[in-house]
PDB file of C-alpha atoms in Angstrom:
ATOM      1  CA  UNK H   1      11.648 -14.523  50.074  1.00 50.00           C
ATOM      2  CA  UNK H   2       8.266 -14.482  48.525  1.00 48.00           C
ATOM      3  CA  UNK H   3       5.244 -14.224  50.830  1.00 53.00           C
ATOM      4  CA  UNK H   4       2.543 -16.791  50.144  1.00 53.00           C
ATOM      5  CA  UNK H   5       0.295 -14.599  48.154  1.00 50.00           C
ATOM      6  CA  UNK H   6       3.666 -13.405  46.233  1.00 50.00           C
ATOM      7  CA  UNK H   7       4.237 -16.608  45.619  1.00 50.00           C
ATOM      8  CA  UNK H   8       0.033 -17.719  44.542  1.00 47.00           C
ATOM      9  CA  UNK H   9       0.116 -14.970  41.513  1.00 48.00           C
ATOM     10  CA  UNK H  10       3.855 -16.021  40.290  1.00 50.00           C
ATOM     11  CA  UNK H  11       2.617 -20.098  40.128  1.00 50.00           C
ATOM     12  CA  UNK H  12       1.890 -19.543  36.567  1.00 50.00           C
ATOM     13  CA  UNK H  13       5.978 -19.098  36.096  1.00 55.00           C
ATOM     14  CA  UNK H  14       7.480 -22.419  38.401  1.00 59.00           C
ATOM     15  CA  UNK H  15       8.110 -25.819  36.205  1.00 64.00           C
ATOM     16  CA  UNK H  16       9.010 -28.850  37.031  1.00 61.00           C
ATOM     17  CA  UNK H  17      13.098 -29.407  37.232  1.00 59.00           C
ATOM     18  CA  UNK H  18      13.611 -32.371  34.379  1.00 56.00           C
ATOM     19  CA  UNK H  19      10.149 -32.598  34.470  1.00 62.00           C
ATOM     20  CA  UNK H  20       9.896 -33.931  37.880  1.00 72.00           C
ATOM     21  CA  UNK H  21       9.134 -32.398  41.422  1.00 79.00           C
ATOM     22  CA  UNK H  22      11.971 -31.151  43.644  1.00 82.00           C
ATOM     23  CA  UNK H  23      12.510 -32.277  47.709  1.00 85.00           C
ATOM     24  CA  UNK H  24      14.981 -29.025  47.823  1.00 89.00           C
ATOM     25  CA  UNK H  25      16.910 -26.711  46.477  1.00 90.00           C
ATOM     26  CA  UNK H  26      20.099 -28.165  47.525  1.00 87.00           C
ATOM     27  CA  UNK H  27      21.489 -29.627  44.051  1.00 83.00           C
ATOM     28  CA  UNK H  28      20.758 -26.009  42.951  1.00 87.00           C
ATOM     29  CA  UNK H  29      22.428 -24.053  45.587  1.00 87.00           C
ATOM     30  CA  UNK H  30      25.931 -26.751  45.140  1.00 82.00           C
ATOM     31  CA  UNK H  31      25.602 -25.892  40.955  1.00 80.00           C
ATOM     32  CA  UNK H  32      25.394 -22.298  41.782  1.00 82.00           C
ATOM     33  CA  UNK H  33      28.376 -22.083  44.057  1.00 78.00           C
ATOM     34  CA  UNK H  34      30.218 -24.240  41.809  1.00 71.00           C
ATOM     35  CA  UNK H  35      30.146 -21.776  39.500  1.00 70.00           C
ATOM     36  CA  UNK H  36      30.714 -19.304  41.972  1.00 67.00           C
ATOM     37  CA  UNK H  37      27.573 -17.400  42.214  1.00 77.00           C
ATOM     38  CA  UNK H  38      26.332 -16.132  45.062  1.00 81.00           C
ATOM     39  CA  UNK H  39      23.794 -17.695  47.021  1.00 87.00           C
ATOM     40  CA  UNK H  40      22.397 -15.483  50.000  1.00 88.00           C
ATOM     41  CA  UNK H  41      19.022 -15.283  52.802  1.00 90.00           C
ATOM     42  CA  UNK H  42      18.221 -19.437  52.332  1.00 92.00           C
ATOM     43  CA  UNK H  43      15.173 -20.685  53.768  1.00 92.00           C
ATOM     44  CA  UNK H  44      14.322 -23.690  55.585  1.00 92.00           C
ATOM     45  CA  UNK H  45      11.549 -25.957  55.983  1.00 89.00           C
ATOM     46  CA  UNK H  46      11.762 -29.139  58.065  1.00 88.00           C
ATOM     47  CA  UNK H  47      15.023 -28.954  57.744  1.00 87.00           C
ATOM     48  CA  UNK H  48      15.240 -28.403  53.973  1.00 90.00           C
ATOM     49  CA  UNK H  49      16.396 -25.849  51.391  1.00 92.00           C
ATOM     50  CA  UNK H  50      13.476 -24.083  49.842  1.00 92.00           C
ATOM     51  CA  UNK H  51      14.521 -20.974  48.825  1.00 93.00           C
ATOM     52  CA  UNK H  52      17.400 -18.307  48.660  1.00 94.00           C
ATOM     53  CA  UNK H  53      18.699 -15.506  46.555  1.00 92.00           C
ATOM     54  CA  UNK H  54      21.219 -15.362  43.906  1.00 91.00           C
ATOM     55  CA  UNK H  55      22.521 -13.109  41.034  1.00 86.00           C
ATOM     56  CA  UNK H  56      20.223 -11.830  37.890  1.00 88.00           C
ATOM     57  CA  UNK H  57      21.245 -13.609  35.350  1.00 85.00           C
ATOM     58  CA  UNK H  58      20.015 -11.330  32.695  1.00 84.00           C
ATOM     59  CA  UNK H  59      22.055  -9.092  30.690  1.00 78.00           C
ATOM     60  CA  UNK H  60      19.820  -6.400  31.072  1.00 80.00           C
ATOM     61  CA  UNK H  61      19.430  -6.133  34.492  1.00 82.00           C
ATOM     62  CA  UNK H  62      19.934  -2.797  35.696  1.00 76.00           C
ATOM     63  CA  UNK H  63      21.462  -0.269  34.666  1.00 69.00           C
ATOM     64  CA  UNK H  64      24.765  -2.689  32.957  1.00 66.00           C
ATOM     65  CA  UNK H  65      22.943  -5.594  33.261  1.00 71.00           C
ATOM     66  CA  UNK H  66      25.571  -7.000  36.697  1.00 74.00           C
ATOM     67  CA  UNK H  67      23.346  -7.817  39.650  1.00 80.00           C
ATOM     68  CA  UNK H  68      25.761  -6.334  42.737  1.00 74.00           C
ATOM     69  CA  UNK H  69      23.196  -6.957  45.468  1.00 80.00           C
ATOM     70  CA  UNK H  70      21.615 -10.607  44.482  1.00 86.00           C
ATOM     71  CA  UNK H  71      18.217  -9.956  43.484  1.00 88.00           C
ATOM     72  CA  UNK H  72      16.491 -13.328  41.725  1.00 91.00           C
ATOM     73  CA  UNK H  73      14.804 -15.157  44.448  1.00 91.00           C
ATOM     74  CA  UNK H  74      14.653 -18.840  43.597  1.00 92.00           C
ATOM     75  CA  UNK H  75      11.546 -20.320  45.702  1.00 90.00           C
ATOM     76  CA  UNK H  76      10.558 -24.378  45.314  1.00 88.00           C
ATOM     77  CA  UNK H  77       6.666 -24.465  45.255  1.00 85.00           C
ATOM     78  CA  UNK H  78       4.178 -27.127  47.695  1.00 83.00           C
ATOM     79  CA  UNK H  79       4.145 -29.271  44.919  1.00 83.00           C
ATOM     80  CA  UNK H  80       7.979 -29.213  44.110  1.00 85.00           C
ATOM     81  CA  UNK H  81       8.324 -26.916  41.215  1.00 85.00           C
ATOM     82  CA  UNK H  82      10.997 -24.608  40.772  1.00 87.00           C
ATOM     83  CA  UNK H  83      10.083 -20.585  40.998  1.00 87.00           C
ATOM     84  CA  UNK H  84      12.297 -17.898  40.153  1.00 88.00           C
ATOM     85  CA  UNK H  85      11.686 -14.098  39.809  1.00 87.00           C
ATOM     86  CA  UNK H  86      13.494 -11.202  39.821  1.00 88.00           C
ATOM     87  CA  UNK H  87      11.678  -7.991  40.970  1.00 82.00           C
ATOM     88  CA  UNK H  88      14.044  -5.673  39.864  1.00 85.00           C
ATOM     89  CA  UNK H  89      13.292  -6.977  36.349  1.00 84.00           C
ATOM     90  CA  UNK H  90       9.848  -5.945  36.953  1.00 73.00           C
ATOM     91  CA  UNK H  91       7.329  -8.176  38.154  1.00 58.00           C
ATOM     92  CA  UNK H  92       5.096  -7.251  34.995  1.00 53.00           C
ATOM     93  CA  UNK H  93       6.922  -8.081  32.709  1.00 63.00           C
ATOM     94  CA  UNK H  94       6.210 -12.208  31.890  1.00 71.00           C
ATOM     95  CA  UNK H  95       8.312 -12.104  28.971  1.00 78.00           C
ATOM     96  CA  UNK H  96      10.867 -11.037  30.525  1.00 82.00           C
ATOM     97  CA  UNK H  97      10.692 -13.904  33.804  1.00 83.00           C
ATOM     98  CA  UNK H  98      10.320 -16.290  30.827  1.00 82.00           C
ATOM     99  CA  UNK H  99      13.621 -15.268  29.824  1.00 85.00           C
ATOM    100  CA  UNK H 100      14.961 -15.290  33.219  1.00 87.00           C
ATOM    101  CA  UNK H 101      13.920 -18.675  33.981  1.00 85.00           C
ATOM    102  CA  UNK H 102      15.467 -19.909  30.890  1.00 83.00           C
ATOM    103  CA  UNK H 103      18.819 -18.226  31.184  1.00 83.00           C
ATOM    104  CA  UNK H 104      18.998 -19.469  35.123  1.00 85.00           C
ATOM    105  CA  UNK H 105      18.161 -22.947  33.965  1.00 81.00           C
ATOM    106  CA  UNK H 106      21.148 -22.834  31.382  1.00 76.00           C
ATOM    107  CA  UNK H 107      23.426 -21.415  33.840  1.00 72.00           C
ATOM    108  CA  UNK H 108      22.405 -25.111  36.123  1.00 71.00           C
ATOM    109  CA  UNK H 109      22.916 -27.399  33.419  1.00 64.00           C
ATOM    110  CA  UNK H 110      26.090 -25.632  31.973  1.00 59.00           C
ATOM    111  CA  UNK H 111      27.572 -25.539  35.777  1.00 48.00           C
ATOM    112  CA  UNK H 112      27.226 -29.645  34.875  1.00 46.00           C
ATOM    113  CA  UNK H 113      28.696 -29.438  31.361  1.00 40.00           C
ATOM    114  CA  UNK H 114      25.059 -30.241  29.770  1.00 39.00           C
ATOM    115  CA  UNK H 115      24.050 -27.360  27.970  1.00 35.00           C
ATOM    116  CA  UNK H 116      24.191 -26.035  24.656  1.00 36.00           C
ATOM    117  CA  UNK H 117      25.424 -27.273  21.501  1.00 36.00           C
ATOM    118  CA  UNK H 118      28.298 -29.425  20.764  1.00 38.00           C
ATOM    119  CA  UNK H 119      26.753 -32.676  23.013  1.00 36.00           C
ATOM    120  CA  UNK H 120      28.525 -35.836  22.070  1.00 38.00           C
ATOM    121  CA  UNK H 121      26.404 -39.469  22.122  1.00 37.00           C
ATOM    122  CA  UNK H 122      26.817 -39.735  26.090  1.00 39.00           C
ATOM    123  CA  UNK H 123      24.983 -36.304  26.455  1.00 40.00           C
ATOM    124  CA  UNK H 124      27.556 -34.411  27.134  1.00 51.00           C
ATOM    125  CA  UNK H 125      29.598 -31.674  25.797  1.00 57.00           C
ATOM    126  CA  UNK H 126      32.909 -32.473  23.913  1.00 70.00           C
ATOM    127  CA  UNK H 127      36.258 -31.558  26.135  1.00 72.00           C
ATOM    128  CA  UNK H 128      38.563 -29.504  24.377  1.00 76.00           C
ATOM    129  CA  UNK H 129      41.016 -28.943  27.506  1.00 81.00           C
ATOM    130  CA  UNK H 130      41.037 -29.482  30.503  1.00 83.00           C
ATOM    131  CA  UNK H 131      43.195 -27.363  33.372  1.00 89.00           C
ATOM    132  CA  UNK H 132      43.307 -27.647  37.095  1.00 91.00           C
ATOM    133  CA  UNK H 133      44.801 -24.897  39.322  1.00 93.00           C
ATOM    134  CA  UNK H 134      46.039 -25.078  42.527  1.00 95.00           C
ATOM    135  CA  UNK H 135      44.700 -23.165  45.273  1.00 95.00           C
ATOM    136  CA  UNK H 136      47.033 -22.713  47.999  1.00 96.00           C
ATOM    137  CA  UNK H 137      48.145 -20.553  50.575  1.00 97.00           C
ATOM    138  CA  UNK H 138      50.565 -18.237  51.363  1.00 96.00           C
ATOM    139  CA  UNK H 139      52.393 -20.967  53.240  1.00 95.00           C
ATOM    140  CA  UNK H 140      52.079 -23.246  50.517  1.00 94.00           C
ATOM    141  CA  UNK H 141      49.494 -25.534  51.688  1.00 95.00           C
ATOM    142  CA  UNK H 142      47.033 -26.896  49.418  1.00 95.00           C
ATOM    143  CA  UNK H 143      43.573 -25.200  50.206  1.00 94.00           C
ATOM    144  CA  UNK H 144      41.228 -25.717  47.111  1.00 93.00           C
ATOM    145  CA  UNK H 145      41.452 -27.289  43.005  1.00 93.00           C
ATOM    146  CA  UNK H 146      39.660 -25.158  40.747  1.00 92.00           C
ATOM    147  CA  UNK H 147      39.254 -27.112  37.020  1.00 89.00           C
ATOM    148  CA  UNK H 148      38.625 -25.448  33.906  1.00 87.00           C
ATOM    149  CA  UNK H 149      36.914 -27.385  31.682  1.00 85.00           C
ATOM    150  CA  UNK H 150      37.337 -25.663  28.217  1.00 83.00           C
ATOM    151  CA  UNK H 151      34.689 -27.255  25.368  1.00 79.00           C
ATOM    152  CA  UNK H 152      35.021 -27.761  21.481  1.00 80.00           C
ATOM    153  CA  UNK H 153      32.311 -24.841  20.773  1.00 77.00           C
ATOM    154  CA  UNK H 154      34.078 -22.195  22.606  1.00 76.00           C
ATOM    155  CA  UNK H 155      32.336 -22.571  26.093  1.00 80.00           C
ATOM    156  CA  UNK H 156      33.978 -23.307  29.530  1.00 78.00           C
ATOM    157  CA  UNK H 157      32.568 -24.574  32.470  1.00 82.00           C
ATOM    158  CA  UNK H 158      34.204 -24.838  36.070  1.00 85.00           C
ATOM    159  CA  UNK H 159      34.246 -27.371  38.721  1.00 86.00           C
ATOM    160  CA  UNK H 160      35.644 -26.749  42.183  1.00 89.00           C
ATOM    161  CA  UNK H 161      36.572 -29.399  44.369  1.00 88.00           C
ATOM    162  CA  UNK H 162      38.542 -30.050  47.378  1.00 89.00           C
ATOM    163  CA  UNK H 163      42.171 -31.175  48.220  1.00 91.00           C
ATOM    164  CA  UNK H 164      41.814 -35.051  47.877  1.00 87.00           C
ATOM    165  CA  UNK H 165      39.575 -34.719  44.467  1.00 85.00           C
ATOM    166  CA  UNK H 166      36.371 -35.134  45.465  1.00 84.00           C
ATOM    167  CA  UNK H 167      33.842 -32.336  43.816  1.00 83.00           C
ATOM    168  CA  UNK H 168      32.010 -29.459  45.718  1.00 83.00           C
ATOM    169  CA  UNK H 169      33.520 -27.115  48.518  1.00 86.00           C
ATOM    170  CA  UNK H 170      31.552 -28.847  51.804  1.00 81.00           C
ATOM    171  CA  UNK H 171      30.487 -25.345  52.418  1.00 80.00           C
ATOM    172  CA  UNK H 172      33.281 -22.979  52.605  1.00 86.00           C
ATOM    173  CA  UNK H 173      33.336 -19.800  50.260  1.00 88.00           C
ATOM    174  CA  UNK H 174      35.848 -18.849  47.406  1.00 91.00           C
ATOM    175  CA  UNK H 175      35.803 -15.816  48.731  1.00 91.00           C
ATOM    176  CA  UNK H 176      37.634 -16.583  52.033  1.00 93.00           C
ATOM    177  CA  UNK H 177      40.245 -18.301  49.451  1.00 96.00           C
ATOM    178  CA  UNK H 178      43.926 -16.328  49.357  1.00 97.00           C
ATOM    179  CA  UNK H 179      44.327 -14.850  45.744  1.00 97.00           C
ATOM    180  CA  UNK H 180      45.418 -17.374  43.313  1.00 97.00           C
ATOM    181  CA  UNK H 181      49.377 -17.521  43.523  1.00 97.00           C
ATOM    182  CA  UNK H 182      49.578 -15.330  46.258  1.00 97.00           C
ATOM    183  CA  UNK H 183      52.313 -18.269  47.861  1.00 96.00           C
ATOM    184  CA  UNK H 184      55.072 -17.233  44.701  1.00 96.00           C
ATOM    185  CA  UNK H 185      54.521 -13.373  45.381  1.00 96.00           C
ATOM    186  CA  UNK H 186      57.909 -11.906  46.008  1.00 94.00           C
ATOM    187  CA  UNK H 187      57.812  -9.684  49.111  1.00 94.00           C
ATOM    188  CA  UNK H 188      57.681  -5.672  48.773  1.00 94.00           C
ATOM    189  CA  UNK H 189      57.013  -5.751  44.565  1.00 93.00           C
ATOM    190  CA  UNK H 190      54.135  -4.548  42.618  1.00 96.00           C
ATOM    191  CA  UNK H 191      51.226  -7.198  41.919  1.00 97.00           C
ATOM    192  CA  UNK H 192      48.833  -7.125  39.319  1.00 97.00           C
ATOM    193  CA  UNK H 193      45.201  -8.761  39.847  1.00 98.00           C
ATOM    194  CA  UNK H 194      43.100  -9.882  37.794  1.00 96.00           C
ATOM    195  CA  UNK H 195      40.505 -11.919  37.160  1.00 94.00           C
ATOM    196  CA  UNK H 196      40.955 -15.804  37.121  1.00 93.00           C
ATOM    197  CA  UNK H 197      43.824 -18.406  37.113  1.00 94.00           C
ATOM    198  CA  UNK H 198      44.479 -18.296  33.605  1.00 92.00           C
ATOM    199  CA  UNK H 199      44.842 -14.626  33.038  1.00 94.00           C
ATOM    200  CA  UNK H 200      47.231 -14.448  36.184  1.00 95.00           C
ATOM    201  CA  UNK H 201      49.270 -17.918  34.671  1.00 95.00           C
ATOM    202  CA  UNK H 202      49.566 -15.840  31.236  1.00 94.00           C
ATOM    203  CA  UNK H 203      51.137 -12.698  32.908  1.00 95.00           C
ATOM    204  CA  UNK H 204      53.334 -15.296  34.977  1.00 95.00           C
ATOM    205  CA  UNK H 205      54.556 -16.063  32.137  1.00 93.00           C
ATOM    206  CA  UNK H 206      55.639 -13.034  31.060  1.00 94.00           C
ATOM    207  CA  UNK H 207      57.388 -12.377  34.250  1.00 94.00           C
ATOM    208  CA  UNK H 208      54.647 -10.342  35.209  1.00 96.00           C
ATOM    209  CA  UNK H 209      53.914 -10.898  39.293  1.00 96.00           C
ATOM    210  CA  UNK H 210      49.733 -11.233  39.227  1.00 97.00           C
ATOM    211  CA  UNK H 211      46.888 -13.276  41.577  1.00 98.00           C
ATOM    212  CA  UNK H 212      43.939 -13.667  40.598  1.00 97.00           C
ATOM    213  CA  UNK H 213      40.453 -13.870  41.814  1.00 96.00           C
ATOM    214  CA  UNK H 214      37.764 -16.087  41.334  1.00 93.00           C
ATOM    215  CA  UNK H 215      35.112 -15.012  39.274  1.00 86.00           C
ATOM    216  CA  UNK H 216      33.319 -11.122  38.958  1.00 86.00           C
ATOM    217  CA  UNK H 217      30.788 -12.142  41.952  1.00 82.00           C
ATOM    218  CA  UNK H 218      33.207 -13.052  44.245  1.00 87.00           C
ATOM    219  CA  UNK H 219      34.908 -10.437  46.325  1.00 91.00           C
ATOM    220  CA  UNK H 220      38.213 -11.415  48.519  1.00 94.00           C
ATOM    221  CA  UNK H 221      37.574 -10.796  51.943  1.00 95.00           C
ATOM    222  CA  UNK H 222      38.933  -7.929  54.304  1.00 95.00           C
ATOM    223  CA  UNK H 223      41.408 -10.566  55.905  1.00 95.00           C
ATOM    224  CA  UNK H 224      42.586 -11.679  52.496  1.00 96.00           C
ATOM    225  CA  UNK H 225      42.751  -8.187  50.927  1.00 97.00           C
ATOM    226  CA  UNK H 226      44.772  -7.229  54.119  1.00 96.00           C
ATOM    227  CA  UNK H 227      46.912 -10.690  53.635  1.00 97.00           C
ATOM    228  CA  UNK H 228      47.946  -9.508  50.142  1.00 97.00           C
ATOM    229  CA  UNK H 229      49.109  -5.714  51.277  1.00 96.00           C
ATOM    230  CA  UNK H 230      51.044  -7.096  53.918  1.00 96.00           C
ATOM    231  CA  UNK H 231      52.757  -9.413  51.358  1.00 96.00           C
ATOM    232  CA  UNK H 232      53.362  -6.104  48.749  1.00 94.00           C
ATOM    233  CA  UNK H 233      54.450  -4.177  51.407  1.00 94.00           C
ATOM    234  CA  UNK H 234      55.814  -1.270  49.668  1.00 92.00           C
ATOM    235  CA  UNK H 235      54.712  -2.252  46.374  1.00 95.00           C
ATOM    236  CA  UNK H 236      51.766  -1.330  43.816  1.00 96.00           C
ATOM    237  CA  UNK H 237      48.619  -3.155  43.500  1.00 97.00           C
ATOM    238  CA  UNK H 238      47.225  -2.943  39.614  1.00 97.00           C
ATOM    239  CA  UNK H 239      44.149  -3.488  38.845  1.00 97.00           C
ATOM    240  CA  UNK H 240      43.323  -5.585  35.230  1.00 95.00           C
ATOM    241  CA  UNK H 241      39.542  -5.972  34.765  1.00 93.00           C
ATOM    242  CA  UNK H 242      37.744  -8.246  32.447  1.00 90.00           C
ATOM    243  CA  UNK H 243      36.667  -6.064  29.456  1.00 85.00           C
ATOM    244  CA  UNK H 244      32.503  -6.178  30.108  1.00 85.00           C
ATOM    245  CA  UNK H 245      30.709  -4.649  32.816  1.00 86.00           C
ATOM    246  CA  UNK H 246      30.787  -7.461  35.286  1.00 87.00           C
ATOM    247  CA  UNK H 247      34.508  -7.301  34.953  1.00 88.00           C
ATOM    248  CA  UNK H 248      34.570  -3.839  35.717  1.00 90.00           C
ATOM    249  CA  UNK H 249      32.500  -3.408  38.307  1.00 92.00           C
ATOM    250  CA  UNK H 250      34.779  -6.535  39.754  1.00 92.00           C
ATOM    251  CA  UNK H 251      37.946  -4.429  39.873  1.00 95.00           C
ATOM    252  CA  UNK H 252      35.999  -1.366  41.101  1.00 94.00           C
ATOM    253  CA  UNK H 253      34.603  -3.327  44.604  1.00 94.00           C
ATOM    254  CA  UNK H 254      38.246  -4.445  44.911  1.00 96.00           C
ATOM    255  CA  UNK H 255      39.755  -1.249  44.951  1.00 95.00           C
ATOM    256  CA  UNK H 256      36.832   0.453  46.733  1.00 95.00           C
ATOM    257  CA  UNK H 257      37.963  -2.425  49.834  1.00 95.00           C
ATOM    258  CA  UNK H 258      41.451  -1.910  49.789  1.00 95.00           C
ATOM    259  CA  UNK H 259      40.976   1.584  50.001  1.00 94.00           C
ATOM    260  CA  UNK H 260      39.262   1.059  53.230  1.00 94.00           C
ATOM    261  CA  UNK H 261      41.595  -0.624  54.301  1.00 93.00           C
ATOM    262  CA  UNK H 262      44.154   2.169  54.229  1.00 93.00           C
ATOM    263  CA  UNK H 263      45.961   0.900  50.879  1.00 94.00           C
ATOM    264  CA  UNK H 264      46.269   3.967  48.091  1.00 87.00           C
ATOM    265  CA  UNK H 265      48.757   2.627  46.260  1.00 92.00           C
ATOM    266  CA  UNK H 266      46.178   1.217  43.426  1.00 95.00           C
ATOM    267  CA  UNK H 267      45.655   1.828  40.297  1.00 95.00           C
ATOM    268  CA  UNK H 268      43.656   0.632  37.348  1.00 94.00           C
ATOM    269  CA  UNK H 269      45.548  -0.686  34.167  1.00 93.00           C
ATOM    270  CA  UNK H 270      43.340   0.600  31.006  1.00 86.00           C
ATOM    271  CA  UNK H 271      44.327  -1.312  27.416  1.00 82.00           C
ATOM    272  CA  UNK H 272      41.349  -1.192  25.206  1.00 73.00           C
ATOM    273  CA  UNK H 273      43.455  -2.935  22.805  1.00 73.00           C
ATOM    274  CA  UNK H 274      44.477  -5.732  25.113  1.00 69.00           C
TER     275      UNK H 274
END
């Protein structure tokens, strides 16, 4: 977190959040993880949320523009404004904070189907489609709905909410989730993951076997990796990465864990033209 005189020489950079002060950063943090962004190191003050890290949303962060280890510290201000600043950006660079600021703020409002073109007269975006995917483990008990919201100008948004409907995950992490369809995996066959529900439906469809995981920041725990090699048994695990860096570097963590975990039986499917 920023200390105070961090935080004096970056007030130029906070606004106001729809142009009116902020008691915490809690609507933030539930938009974030809605989206399934990482939100790490929060900070309390009499009992509220007033700061935490998440991911970079820049695309030239870095080296490939993913931010692995959350780096954009998002601070709320005395007088309620919203701060964020990213120091691996560089902290002398203004322009570039500017940009920052505006891409996080998209990222909020599109995690709320808001942003962008293509608003209708309610001030909202148009719905193209609409898809919600079950979430269940191996068992076959229902652990999670994960809706796809798919928009008339090409954008999607996602919404997570819990077994009986209502929105938001009361806290619990996608990443403790078992892969998507792990509970129609046949025992001792080869597996192909990739990277969300509708990728894995399409290769069900095909007759391919696939799960799939839940977004490029979020990375299946060791007792859910190990809960999907026990399932293979003597099958392959595949790897099918999103074609951008993000995507990559997705696949690459995965692998990187099951190795540790004593699985060597992976391998990584390349199809430029896919």
């Amino acid at each position: 977190m920023l200390n105070e005189k961090q935080s004096a020489r970056l007030q130029t950079q906070s606004q106001l959040w729809h142009g009116k002060p902020l008691r915490d950063l809690s609507e933030i943090k539930e938009r974030l993880l809605a989206k399934v962004e990482p939100v790490k190191d929060e900070k309390r003050k009499d009992g509220k949320l007033v700061g935490f890290k998440t991911r970079c949303p820049h695309p030239k962060h870095g080296d490939d523009g993913y931010d692995e280890h959350p780096s954009l510290i998002v601070t709320l201000t005395a007088d309620g404004r919203l701060l964020v600043h990213c120091f691996v950006c560089g902290s002398q660079d203004e322009s570039r904070q500017r940009e920052i600021y505006r891409l996080f703020v998209e990222v909020m409002l599109r995690s709320n189907g808001n942003a962008g073109n293509g608003l209708n007269g309610n001030g909202s975006k148009d719905v193209a489609r609409r898809v919600i995917y079950e979430i269940r483990e191996r068992n076959g008990t229902l652990v999670a709905l994960h809706e796809r919201i798919e928009h008339a100008d090409g954008t999607k948004t996602f919404v997570w909410r819990r077994p009986d409907g209502s929105q938001g995950l009361n806290g619990l992490s996608p990443a403790d989730f078992p892969f998507y369809g792990i509970e129609r995996l046949q025992p001792n066959t080869d597996v192909v993951i990739v990277e969300g529900e509708k990728c894995a439906e399409a290769l069900w469809s095909i007759g391919v076997q696939s799960v799939a995981t839940y977004g490029a920041n979020t990375i299946p725990t060791p007792r859910r990796l190990k809960e999907l090699v026990d399932v293979i048994g003597n099958g392959r695990i595949f790897l099918w990465s999103d074609n951008d860096p993000a995507g990559r570097k997705h696949m690459e963590r995965i692998a990187d864990a099951l190795i540790d975990l004593g699985f060597d039986e992976v391998y990584e499917i390349c199809w430029k033209d896919a």
